[in-house]
C-alpha positions as a printed NumPy array, in Angstrom:
array([[  35.156,   -5.828, -153.203],
       [  34.615,   -5.737, -157.01 ],
       [  32.071,   -3.652, -158.517],
       [  31.205,   -6.14 , -160.771],
       [  28.876,   -7.931, -158.829],
       [  25.601,   -6.687, -158.995],
       [  24.577,   -7.142, -155.222],
       [  20.842,   -6.011, -155.905],
       [  20.791,   -8.694, -158.396],
       [  22.463,  -11.261, -156.062],
       [  19.63 ,  -10.473, -153.471],
       [  16.865,  -11.416, -155.95 ],
       [  18.134,  -14.973, -156.199],
       [  18.411,  -15.193, -152.6  ],
       [  15.629,  -17.309, -151.073],
       [  13.642,  -16.592, -148.375],
       [  15.055,  -16.546, -144.709],
       [  18.798,  -16.014, -146.702],
       [  19.35 ,  -12.888, -145.099],
       [  19.378,  -14.489, -141.833],
       [  20.944,  -17.63 , -142.735],
       [  23.888,  -15.662, -143.875],
       [  24.133,  -13.569, -140.368],
       [  24.13 ,  -17.119, -138.869],
       [  26.646,  -18.559, -141.012],
       [  29.076,  -15.474, -140.756],
       [  28.654,  -14.171, -137.728],
       [  27.513,  -10.284, -138.866],
       [  24.232,   -9.145, -137.843],
       [  21.139,   -9.156, -140.018],
       [  21.405,   -5.389, -140.888],
       [  25.004,   -5.686, -141.618],
       [  24.229,   -8.721, -144.65 ],
       [  21.054,   -6.701, -145.405],
       [  22.939,   -3.53 , -146.143],
       [  25.75 ,   -5.086, -148.444],
       [  22.947,   -6.288, -150.373],
       [  21.072,   -3.537, -150.632],
       [  24.639,   -1.917, -152.202],
       [  24.722,    0.72 , -149.223],
       [  28.444,    0.26 , -149.197],
       [  30.742,   -2.118, -147.682],
       [  34.453,   -0.779, -146.463],
       [  35.311,   -4.279, -144.916],
       [  36.084,   -6.515, -148.089],
       [  36.818,   -9.207, -145.832],
       [  33.379,   -9.241, -144.255],
       [  31.896,   -9.087, -147.653],
       [  33.59 ,  -11.748, -148.923],
       [  32.443,  -13.989, -146.131],
       [  29.052,  -12.624, -146.674],
       [  29.021,  -13.289, -150.752],
       [  30.589,  -16.82 , -150.229],
       [  27.729,  -17.79 , -148.014],
       [  25.24 ,  -16.478, -150.177],
       [  26.627,  -18.409, -153.281],
       [  26.372,  -21.569, -151.201],
       [  22.635,  -20.91 , -150.251],
       [  21.789,  -20.128, -153.647],
       [  23.235,  -22.844, -154.998],
       [  21.916,  -25.169, -152.426],
       [  18.386,  -23.565, -153.09 ],
       [  18.66 ,  -24.319, -157.046],
       [  19.786,  -27.821, -156.486],
       [  16.758,  -28.538, -154.221],
       [  14.433,  -26.91 , -157.038],
       [  15.757,  -28.919, -159.653],
       [  14.797,  -31.987, -157.682],
       [  11.747,  -30.77 , -156.985],
       [  11.175,  -30.389, -160.44 ],
       [  12.417,  -33.678, -161.821],
       [  10.323,  -35.511, -158.666],
       [   7.241,  -33.765, -160.27 ],
       [   8.358,  -34.642, -163.826],
       [   8.606,  -38.421, -162.752],
       [   5.243,  -38.456, -160.735],
       [   3.311,  -36.816, -163.601],
       [   5.189,  -39.226, -166.184],
       [   3.817,  -42.819, -164.023],
       [   0.334,  -41.338, -164.141]])
């Protein structure tokens, strides 16, 4: 795994429940997933890559939902 990724910073961007969802999607236990994002060392690059991919998908979906909510609120307030 590349050390250019700040795993603690990635963790800050994960929405509530993301660790559980990453574990579910990848088949790894919640403690293993949590340890990855606490940067406690991961000597399995394939596992880390799978978890990071799932994290990226979750963050992307969460950000899209946030944008949609803001757009909906702005539209509702402009109609008032």
